[in-house]
Coordinates of C-alpha atoms in Angstrom, one line a residue:
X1132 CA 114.9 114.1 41.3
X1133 CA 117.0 111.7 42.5
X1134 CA 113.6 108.8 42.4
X1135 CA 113.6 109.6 39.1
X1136 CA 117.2 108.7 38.8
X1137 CA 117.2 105.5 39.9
X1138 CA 114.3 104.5 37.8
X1139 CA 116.3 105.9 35.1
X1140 CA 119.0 103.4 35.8
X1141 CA 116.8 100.4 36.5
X1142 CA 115.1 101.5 33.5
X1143 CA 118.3 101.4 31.4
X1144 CA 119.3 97.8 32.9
X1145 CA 116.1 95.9 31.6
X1146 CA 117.5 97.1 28.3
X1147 CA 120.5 95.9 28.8
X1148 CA 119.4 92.4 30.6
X1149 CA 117.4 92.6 27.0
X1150 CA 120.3 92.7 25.0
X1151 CA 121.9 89.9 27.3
X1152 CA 119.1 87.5 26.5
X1153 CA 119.7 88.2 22.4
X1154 CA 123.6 87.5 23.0
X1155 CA 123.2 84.3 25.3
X1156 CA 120.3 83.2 22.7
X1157 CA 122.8 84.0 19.9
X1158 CA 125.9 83.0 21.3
X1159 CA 124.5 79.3 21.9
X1160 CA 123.3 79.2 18.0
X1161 CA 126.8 81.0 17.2
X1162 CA 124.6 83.5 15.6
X1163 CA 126.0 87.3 14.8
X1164 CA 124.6 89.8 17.3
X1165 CA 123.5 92.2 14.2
X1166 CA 120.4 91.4 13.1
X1167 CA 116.6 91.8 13.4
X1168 CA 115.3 89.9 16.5
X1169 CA 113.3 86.9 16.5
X1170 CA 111.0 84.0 18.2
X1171 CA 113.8 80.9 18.8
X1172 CA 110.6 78.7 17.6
X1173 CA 108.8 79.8 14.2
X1174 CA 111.5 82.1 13.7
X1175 CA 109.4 85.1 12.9
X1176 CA 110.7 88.4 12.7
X1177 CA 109.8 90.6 16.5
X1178 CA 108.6 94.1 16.3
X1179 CA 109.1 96.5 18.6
X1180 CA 106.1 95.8 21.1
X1181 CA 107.2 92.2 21.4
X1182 CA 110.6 93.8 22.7
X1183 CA 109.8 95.8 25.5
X1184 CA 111.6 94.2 28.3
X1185 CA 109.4 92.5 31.0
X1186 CA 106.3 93.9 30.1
X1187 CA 106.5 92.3 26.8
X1188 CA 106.4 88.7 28.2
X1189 CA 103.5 89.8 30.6
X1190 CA 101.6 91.4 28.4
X1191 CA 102.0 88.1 26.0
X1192 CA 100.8 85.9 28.5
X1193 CA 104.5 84.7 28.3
X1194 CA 103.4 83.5 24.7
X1195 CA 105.1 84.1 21.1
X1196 CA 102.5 86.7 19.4
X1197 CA 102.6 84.2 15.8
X1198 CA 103.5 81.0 17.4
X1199 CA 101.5 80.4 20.3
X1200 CA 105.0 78.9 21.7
X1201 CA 106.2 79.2 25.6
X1202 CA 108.9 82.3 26.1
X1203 CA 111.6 81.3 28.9
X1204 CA 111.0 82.5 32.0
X1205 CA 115.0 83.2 31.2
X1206 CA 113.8 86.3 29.8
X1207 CA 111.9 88.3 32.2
X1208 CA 114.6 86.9 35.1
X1209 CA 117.8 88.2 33.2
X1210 CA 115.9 91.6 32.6
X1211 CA 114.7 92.4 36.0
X1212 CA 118.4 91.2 37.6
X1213 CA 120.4 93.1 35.0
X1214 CA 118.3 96.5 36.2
X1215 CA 118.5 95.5 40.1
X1216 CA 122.4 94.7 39.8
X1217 CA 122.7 97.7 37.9
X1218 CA 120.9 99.8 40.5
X1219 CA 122.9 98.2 43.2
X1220 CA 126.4 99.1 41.0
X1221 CA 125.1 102.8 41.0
X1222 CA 124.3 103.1 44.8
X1223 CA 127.5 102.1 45.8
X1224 CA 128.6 105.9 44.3
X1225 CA 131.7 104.3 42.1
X1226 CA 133.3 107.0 40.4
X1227 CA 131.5 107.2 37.0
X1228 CA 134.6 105.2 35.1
X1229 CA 134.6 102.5 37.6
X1230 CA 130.6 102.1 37.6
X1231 CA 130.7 102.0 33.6
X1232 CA 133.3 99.0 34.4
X1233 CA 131.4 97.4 36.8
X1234 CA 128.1 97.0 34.6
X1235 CA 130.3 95.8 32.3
X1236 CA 131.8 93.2 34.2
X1237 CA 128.0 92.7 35.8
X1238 CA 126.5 92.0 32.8
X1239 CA 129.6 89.4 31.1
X1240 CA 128.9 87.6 34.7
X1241 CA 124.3 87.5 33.7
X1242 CA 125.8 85.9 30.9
X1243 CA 128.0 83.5 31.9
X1244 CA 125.7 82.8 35.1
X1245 CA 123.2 82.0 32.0
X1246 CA 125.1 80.0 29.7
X1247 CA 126.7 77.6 32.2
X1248 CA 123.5 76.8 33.8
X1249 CA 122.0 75.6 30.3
X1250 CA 125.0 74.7 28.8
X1251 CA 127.7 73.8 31.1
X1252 CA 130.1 76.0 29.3
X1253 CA 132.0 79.5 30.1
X1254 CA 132.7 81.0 27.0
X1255 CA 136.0 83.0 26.3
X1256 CA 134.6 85.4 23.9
X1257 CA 132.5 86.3 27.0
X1258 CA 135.2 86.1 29.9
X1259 CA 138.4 87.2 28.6
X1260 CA 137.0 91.1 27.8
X1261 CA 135.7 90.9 31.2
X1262 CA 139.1 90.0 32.5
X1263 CA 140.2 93.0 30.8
X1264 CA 137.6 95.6 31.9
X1265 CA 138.1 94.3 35.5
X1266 CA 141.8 95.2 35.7
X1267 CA 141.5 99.1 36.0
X1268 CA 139.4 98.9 38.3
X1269 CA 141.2 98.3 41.1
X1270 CA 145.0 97.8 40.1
X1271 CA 146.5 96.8 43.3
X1272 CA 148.9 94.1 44.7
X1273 CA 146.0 93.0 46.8
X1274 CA 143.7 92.2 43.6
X1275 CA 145.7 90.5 41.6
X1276 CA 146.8 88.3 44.9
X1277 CA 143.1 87.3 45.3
X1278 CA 143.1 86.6 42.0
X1279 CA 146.0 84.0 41.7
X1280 CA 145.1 82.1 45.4
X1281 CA 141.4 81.6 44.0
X1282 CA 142.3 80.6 40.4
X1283 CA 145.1 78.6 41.8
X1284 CA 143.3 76.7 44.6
X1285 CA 140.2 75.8 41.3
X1286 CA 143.1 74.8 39.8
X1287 CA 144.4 72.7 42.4
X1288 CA 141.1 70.9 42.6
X1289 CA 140.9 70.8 39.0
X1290 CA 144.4 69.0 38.5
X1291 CA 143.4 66.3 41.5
X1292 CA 140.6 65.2 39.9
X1293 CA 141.5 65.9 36.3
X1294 CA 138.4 67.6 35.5
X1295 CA 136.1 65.7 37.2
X1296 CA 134.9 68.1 39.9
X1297 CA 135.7 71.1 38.0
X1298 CA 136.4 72.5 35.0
X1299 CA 139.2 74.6 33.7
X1300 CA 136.7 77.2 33.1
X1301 CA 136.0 77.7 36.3
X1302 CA 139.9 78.3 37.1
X1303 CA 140.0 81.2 34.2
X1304 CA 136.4 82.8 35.9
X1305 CA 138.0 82.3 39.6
X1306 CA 140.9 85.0 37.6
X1307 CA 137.9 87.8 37.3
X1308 CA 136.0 86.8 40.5
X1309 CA 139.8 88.0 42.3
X1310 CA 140.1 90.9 40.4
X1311 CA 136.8 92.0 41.1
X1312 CA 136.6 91.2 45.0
X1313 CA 140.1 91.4 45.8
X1314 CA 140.6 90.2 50.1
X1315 CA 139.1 89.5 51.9
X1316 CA 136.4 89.3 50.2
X1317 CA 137.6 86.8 47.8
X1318 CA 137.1 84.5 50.4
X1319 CA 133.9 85.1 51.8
X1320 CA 133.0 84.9 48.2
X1321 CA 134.3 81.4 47.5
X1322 CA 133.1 80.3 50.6
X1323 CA 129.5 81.3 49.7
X1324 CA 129.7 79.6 46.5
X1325 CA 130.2 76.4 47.9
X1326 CA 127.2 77.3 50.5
X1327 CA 124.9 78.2 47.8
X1328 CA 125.9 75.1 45.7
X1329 CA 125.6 72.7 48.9
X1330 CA 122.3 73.8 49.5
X1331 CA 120.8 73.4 45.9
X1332 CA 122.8 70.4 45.5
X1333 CA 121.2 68.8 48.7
X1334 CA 117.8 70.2 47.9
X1335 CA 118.2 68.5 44.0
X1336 CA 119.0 65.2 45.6
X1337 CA 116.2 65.4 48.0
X1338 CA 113.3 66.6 45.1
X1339 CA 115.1 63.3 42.9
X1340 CA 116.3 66.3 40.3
X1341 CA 119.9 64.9 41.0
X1342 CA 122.1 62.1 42.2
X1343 CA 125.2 62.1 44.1
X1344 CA 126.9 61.5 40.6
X1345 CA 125.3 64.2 38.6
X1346 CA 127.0 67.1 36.9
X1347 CA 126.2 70.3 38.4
X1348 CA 127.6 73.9 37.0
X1349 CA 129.7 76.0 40.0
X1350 CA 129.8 78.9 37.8
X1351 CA 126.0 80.2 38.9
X1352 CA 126.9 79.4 42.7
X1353 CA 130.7 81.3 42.2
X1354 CA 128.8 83.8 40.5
X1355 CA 126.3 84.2 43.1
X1356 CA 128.4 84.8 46.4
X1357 CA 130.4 87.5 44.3
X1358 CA 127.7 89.6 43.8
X1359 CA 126.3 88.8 47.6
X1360 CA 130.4 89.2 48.6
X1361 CA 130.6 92.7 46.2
X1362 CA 127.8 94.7 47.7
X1363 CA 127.6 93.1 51.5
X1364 CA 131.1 91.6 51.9
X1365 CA 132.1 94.6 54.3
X1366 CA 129.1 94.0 56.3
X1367 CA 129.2 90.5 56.1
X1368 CA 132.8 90.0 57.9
X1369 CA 132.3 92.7 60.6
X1370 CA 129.1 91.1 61.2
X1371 CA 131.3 87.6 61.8
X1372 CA 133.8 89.2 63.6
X1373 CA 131.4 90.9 66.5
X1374 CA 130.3 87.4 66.3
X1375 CA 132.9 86.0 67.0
X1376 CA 134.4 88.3 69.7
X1377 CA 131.2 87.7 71.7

């Protein structure tokens, strides 16, 4: 019963990381999200079997059906994530409320991870709801505290180098990122983003992709050790701190 459960959910996050592709796609062409979807190259009109998350773009050959044209890989990635986050979200037994909020907040973060990457931007219309959403879920002192020390400290760096090594989106996301982890896991969150972004930025440099001058988006990397910092963060630091003792 249970097995079934869970495949239910998994099931019912590829929808959702399907939905999430239409509203990154749409978003970036500043597109209505009403509307019949449709192949991003010829511009045909999709039916339904050219919408069935994952197995669609497999089935495809990772082909447009009229075009011939190459699908993102974007696709298939966002789909499979959204369901695995959302699984993860649901075995953590939140109360019902606080999972609903937490899928929310989930899937504004696929989004923003996204966007950023390809575009260097965080939107607002994205952010800001998620802000919202994020607040009941655990109203506390200690929340909102994590909140202002890691917005402040982006904005810190932000100020010093007047944009140039990070951007005031970043400061507004750090604002969610509190809520959301609160302590300590706010830090062990931060401190994984910058371990996830010195590692690809190394490994960039080293494959020629970048040079030491070359823009890179935090958001993915800030967005990254949350998740990691959300489900294992509890682990992670008593882990450290038997480390440390011994």
């Amino acid at each position: 019963m249970f097995a079934y459960f869970y495949i239910f959910i998994f099931l019912f996050g590829l929808s959702v990381g399907s939905f999430l592709n239409v509203v990154i796609l749409r978003l970036q062409k500043e597109e209505k999200l009403t509307g019949r979807s449709y192949c991003p190259h010829c511009k045909h009109g999709l039916s339904w079997f050219d919408l069935i998350p994952v197995a669609s773009f497999f089935t495809l050959g990772g082909k447009c059906r009229y075009c011939h044209a190459k699908i993102s890989i974007q696709y298939p990635i966002v789909e499979i994530a959204t369901g695995l986050i959302f699984l993860l979200i649901y075995n953590y037994q939140f109360s019902i409320i606080n999972t609903v909020l937490l899928w929310y907040v989930a899937a504004s973060l696929i989004v923003i991870f996204v966007y950023d990457l390809r575009d260097y931007i965080i939107p607002d219309i994205i952010l800001f709801p998620a802000i919202v959403a994020a607040l009941p879920y655990h109203i506390s002192t200690n929340h909102f505290l994590a909140a202002l020390l890691a917005s402040g400290f982006f904005l810190i760096i932000f100020l010093i180098s007047k944009g140039a090594w990070m951007g005031f989106g970043d400061v507004k996301l750090a604002v969610l990122l509190g809520l959301l982890l609160g302590f300590p896991n706010i830090l062990l969150g931060l401190f994984l983003a910058f371990f996830f972004g010195a590692i690809i930025g190394i490994g960039a440099i080293v494959l020629n992709k970048k040079g030491l001058k070359s823009e890179m988006p935090f958001a993915p990397f800030l967005i990254l050790g949350t998740f990691v910092a959300l489900f294992w963060g509890r682990e992670i630091i008593d882990w450290y701190a038997h480390f440390l003792i011994f």
